[in-house]
Coordinates of C-alpha atoms in Angstrom, one line a residue:
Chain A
X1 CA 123.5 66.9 91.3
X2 CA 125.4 69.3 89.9
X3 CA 126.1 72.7 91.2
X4 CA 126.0 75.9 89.0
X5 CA 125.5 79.5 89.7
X6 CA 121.8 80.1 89.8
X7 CA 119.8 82.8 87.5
X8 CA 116.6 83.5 86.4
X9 CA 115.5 81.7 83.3
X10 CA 111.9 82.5 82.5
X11 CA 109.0 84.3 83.7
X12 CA 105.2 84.0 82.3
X13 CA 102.5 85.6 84.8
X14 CA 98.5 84.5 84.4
X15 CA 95.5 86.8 85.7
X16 CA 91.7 86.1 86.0
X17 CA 89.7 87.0 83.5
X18 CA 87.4 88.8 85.4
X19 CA 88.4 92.8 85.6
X20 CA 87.4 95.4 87.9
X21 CA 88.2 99.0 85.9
X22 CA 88.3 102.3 86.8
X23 CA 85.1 103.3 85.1
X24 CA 83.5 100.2 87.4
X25 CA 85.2 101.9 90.5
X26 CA 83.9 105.3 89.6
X27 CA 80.5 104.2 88.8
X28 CA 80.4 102.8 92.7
X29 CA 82.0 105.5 94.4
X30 CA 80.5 108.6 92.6
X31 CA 82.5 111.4 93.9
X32 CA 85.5 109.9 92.1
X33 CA 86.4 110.1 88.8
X34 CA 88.1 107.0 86.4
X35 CA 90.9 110.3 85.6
X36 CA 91.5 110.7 89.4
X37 CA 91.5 107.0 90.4
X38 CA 94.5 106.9 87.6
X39 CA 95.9 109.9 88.7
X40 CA 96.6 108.5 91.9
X41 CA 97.0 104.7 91.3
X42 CA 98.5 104.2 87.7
X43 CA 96.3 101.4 87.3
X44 CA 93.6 101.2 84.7
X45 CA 92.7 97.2 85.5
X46 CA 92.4 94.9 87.8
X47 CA 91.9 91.0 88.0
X48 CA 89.7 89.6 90.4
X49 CA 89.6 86.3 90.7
X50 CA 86.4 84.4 90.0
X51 CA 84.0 82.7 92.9
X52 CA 86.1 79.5 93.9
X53 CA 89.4 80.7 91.8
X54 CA 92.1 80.0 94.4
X55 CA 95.4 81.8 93.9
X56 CA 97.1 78.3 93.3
X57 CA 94.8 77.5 90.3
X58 CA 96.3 81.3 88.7
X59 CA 99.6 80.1 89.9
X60 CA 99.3 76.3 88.3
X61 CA 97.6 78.6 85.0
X62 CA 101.3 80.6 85.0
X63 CA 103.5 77.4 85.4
X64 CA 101.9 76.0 82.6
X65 CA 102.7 78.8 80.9
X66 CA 106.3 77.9 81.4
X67 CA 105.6 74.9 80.4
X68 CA 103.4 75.1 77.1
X69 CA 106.1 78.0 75.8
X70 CA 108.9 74.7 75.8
X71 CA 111.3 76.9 78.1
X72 CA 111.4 73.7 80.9
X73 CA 109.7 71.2 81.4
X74 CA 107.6 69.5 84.4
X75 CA 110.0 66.2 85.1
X76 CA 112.7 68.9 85.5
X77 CA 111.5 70.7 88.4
X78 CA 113.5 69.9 91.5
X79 CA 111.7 72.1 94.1
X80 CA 108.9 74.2 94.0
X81 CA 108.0 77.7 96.4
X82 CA 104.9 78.4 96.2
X83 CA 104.6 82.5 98.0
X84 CA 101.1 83.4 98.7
X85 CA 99.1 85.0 101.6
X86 CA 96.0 83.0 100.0
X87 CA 96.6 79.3 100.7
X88 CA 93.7 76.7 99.4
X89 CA 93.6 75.1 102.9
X90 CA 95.1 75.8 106.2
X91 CA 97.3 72.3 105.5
X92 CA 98.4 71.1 103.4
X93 CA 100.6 73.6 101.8
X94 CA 99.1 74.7 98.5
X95 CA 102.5 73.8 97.0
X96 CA 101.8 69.7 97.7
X97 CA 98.4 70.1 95.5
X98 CA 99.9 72.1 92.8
X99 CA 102.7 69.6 92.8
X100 CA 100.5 66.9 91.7
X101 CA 98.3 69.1 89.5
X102 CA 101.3 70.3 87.5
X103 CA 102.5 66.5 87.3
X104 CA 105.6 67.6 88.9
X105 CA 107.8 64.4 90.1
X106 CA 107.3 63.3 93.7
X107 CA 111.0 63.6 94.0
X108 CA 110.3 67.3 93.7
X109 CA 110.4 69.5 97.0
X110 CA 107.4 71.6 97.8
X111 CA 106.8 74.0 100.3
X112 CA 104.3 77.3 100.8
X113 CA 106.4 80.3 102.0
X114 CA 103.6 82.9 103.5
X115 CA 105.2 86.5 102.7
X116 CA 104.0 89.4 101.0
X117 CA 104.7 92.6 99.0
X118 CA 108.9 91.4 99.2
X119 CA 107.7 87.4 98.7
X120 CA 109.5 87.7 95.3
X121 CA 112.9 88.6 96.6
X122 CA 112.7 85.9 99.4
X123 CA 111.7 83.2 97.3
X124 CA 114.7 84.4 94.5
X125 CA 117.1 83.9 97.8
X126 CA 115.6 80.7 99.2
X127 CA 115.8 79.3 95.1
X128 CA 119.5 80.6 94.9
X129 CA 120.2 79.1 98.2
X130 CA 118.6 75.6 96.6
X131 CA 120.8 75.7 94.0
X132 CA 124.2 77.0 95.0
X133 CA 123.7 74.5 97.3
X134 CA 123.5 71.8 95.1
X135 CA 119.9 70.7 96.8
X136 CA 118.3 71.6 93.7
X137 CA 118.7 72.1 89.9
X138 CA 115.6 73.7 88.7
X139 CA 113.4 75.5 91.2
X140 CA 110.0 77.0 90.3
X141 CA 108.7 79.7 92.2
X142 CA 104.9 80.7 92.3
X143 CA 104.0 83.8 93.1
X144 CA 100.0 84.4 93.5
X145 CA 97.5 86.1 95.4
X146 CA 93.5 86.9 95.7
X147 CA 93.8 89.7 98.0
X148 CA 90.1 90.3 96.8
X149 CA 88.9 87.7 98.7
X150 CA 90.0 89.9 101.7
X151 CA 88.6 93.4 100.8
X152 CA 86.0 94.8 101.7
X153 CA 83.8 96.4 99.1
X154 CA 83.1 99.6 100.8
X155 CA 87.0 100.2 101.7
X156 CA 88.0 102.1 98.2
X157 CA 91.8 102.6 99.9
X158 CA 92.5 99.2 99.2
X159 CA 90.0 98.1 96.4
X160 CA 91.2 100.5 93.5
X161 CA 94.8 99.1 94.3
X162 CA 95.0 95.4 95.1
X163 CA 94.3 93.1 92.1
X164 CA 94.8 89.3 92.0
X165 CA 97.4 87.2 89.8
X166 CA 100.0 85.0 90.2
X167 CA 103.8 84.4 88.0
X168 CA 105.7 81.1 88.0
X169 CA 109.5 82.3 87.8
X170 CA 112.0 79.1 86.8
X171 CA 115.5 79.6 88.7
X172 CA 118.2 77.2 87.5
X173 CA 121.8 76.2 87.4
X174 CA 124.3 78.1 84.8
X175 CA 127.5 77.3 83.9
X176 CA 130.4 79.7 84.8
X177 CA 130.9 81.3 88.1
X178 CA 129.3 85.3 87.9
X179 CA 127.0 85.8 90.4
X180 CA 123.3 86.0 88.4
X181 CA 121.3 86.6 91.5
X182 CA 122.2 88.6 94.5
X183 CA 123.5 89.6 96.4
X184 CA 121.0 90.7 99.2
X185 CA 119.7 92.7 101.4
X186 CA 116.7 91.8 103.6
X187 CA 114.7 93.2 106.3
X188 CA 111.8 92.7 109.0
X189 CA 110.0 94.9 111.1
X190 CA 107.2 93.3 113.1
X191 CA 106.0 96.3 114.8
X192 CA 104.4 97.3 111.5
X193 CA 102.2 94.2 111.4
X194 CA 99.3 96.4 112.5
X195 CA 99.3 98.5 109.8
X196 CA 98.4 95.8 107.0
X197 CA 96.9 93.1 107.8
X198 CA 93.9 90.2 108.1
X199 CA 93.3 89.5 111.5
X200 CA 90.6 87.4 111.5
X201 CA 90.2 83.6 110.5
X202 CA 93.3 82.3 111.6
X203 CA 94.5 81.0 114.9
X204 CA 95.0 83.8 116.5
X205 CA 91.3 85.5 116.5
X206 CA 89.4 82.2 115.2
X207 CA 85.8 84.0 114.4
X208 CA 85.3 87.0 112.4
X209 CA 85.5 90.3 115.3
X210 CA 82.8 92.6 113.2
X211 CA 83.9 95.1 110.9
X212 CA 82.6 95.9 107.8
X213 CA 81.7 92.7 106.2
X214 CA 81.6 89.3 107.3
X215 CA 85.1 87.1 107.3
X216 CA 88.9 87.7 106.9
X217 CA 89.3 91.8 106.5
X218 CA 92.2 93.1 104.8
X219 CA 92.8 96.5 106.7
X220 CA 95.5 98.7 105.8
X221 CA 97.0 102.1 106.9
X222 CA 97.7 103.6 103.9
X223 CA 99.7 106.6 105.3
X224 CA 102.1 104.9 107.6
X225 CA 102.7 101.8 105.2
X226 CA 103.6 105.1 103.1
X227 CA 105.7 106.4 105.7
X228 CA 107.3 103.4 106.4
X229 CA 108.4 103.0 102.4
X230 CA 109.9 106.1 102.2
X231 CA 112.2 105.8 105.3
X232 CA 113.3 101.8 104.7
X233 CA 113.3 101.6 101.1
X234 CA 116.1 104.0 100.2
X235 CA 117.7 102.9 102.5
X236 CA 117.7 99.3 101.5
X237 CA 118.8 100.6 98.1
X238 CA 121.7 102.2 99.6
X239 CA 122.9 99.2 101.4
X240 CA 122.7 96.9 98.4
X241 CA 124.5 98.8 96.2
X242 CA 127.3 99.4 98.9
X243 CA 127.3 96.0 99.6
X244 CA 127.5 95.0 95.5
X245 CA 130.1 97.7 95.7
X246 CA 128.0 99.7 92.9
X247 CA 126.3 102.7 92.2
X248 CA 122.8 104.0 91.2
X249 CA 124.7 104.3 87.5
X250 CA 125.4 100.7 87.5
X251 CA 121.7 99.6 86.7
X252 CA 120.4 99.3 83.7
X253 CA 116.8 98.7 85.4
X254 CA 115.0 99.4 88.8
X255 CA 112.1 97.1 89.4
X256 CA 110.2 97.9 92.8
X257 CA 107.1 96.6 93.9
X258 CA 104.4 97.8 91.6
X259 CA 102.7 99.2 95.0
X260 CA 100.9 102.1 93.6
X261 CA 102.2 104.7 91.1
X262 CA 102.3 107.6 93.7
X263 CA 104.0 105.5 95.5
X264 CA 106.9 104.4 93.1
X265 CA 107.2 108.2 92.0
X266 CA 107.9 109.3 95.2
X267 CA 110.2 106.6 95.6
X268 CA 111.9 107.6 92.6
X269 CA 112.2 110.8 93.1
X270 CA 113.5 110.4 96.6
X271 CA 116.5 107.8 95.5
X272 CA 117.7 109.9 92.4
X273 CA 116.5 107.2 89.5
X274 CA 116.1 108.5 86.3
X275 CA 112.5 107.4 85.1
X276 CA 113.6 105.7 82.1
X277 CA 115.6 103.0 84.0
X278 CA 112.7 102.9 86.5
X279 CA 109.6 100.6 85.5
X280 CA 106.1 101.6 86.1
X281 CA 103.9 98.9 84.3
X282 CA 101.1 98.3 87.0
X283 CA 98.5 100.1 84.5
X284 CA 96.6 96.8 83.1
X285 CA 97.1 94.5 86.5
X286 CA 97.4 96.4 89.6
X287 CA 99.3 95.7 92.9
X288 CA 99.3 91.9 92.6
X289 CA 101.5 91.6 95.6
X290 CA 104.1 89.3 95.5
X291 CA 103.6 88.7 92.0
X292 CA 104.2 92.3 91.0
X293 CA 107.9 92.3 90.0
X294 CA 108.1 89.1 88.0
X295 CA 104.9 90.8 86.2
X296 CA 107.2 94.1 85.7
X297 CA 110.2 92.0 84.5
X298 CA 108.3 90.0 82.2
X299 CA 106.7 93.4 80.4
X300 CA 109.9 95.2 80.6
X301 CA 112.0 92.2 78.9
X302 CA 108.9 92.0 76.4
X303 CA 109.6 95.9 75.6
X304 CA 113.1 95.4 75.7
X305 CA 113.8 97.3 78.8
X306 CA 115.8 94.9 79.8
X307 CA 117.8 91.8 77.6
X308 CA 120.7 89.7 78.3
X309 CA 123.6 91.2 80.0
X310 CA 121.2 93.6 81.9
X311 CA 121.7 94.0 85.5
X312 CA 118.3 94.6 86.9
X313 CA 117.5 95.5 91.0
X314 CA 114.8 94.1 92.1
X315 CA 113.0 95.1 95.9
X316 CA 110.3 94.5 97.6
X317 CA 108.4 96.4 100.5
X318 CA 105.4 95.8 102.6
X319 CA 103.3 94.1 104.7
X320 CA 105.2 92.3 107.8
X321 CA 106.6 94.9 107.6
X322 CA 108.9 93.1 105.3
X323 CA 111.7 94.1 103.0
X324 CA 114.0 92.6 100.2
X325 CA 116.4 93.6 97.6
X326 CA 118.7 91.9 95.2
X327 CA 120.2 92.2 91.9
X328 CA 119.4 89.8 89.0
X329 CA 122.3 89.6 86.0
X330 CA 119.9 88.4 82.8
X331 CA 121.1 85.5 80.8
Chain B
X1 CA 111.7 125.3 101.3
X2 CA 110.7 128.4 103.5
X3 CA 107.5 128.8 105.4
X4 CA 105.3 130.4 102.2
X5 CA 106.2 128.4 99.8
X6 CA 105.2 125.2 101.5
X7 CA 101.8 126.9 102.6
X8 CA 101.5 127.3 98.6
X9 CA 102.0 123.7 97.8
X10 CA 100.1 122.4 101.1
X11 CA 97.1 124.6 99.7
X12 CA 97.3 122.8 96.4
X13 CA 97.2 119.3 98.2
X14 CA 93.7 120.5 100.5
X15 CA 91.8 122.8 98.8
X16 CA 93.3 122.7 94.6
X17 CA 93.2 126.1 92.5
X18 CA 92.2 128.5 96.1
X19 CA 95.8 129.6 96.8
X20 CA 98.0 129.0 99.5
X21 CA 96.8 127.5 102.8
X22 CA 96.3 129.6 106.2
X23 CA 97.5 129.0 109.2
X24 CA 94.2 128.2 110.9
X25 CA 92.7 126.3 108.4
X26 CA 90.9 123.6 110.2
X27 CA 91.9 120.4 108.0
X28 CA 88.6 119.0 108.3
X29 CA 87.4 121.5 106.1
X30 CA 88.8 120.3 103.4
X31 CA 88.9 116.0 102.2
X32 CA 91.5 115.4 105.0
X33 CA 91.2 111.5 103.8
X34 CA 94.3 108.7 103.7
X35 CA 95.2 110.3 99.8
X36 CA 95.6 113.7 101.1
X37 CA 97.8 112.9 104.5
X38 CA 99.7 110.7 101.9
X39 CA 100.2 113.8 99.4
X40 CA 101.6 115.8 102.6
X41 CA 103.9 113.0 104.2
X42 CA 105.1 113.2 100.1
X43 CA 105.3 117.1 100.6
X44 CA 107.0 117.6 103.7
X45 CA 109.7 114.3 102.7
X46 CA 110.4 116.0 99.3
X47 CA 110.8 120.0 100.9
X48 CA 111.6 119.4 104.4
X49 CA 113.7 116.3 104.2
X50 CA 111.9 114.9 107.1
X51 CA 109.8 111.6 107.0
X52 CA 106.5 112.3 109.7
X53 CA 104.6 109.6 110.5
X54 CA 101.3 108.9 108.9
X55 CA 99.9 108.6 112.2
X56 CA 100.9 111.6 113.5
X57 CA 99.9 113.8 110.6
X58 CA 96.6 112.1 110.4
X59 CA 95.9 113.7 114.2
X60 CA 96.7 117.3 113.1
X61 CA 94.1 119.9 113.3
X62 CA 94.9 122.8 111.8
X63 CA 97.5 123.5 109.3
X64 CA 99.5 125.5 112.1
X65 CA 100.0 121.9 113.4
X66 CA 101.0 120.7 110.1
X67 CA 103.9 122.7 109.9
X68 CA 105.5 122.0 113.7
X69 CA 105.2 118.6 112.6
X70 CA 106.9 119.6 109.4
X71 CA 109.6 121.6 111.1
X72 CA 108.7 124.9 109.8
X73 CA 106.6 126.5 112.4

């Protein structure tokens, strides 16, 4: 096998086609309006994933995207990451069915890597890692979520944010020895688990403990998860670009996790980014979690925000609490 | 920022278009919900340069309390 540097070669993203919008939202909750749900979110849309659409059937939909667009094809997968916080079963891993639904060889390597809002940046350092190593040529990671299988209906905090989708990113060997991905920086804070999370359903606590509807919750705590974002992720910022030996100026484009727009604004502000190098493109799709940046990176290469050449950061932030950055040189 | 002009901008955040906030406002008189404690943690971080807890904010009464947690009592 041979060994290359590894980059980012494609990206295509799916959704559901069912849509939960702001004017559905406002019609629900009356004492908000569809102006101030957009105000505070930045997000006009949302897909919700239809009654026995798992996250791996959006995430087999965006591979095959990869696929049907000619840019690789299946017998050329090596190893495929599946990151989702929504598996089919309990075992096996999601990524051994989508293996054999995507006809992907059985020499291929498949695993399901449970991780979050910074899934993205984790499964772009275990791919480079596959590569570099010379373990793996092509590596396809799949990114999906149905958060809205965990939400309650009557908890607006998380419903007019969270939306479902998934994005298959292809990773493979270059020629030439400039670093295309990374370096990085990544982080874990476990005493922050409380503050988003599904307790129920798993080992842990087996049977659903009450609450608000029946079965797995998602409860979050909106203010400290905010809290926590604006302490860590400048930070994070600060140490990848000291450790890249680089400056704010040296990017051409930020891509955070499309968390919220409030959120990324304050972000912004707080690090110093102008807001044309900074993308905001949650509007028609929500916070998809782990699927949020290769969703931002696809629309901001489709505007032209970003091309060959471009060095794009890329960091993720949430739930674990969990954080990642990297940088990601465009071929 | 000095002591006014945060009450000015905190009023803005709990009660929009009446003017700056008094001191013993009682925050549940206004919509003391997870968006407003989320606009004030984005308040205090962007004029005080201090990051509160979510938490902790969250437990304040009155907007006296607001600003020792902010640092500008």
């Amino acid at each position: 096998m041979s060994r290359g540097r590894a980059a980012v070669k494609a990206i295509r993203s799916h959704l559901p086609d069912r849509k939960l919008t702001n004017e559905d939202l406002a019609a629900e909750f009356r004492d908000w309006s569809v102006d101030k749900v957009f105000e505070k979110t930045g997000i006009a849309v949302r897909g919700i994933a239809a009654d026995g659409e798992c996250a791996s059937d959006l995430g087999a939909a965006a591979a095959r995207k990869l696929f049907e667009a000619g840019v690789v094809r299946p017998d050329a997968i090596d190893f495929l990451i599946f990151c989702t916080q929504s598996p089919d079963y309990f075992l096996p891993a999601s990524a051994c069915l989508m293996q054999a639904r995507l006809g992907l060889p059985t020499s291929c390597g498949a695993i399901d890597v449970n991780q979050g809002c910074s899934g993205f940046v984790y499964g772009l350092s275990l791919a480079k890692g596959l590569v570099e190593s010379g373990t793996a040529s092509n590596v396809l990671l799949v990114t999906g979520d149905t958060y809205s299988r965990y939400i309650d209906r009557e908890d607006r905090s998380v419903r007019t944010i969270f939306g479902d989708g998934a994005a298959a990113t292809w990773i493979g060997a270059t020629e030439g020895e400039r670093e295309c991905i990374g370096p990085f920086v990544l982080g874990t804070d476990g005493l922050g688990a409380e503050q988003l999370i599904v307790r129920d359903g798993a080992c842990r606590t087996p049977g659903a403990a009450g609450g608000l509807r029946a079965g797995p919750t998602l409860h979050m705590n909106g203010p400290e998860v905010f809290t926590f974002t604006l302490k860590r992720v400048p930070a994070v910022v600060a140490q990848l670009l000291d450790k890249a030996s680089l400056s704010l100026a040296d990017i051409d484009l930020f891509v955070f996790h499309q968390a919220n727009r409030f959120m990324l604004d304050q972000l912004r502000k707080k690090i110093g980014i102008p807001p044309e190098r900074f993308c905001v493109s949650l509007e028609a799709y929500g916070n998809t979690v782990s699927s949020t940046i290769p969703m931002a990176l696809e629309i901001a290469l489709a505007r032209g925000q970003a091309g060959p050449g471009s060095l794009v950061m890329v960091v993720g932030f949430g739930v674990g609490y969990s954080w990642g950055a990297s940088l990601l040189r465009l071929l | 920022m000095d002591q006014p002009g945060f009450l000015k901008e905190l009023g803005s955040v709990l009660q929009p278009g009446q003017g700056a906030a008094s001191l013993d406002f009682r925050l549940e008189d206004a919509v003391w919900d997870s968006l407003a404690v989320m606009s004030t943690v984005a308040l205090i971080d962007e004029h005080c340069g201090v990051t509160v807890s979510g938490d902790e904010l969250a437990r304040c009464v009155t907007v006296k309390d607001v600003l020792a947690l902010a640092g500008l009592a």
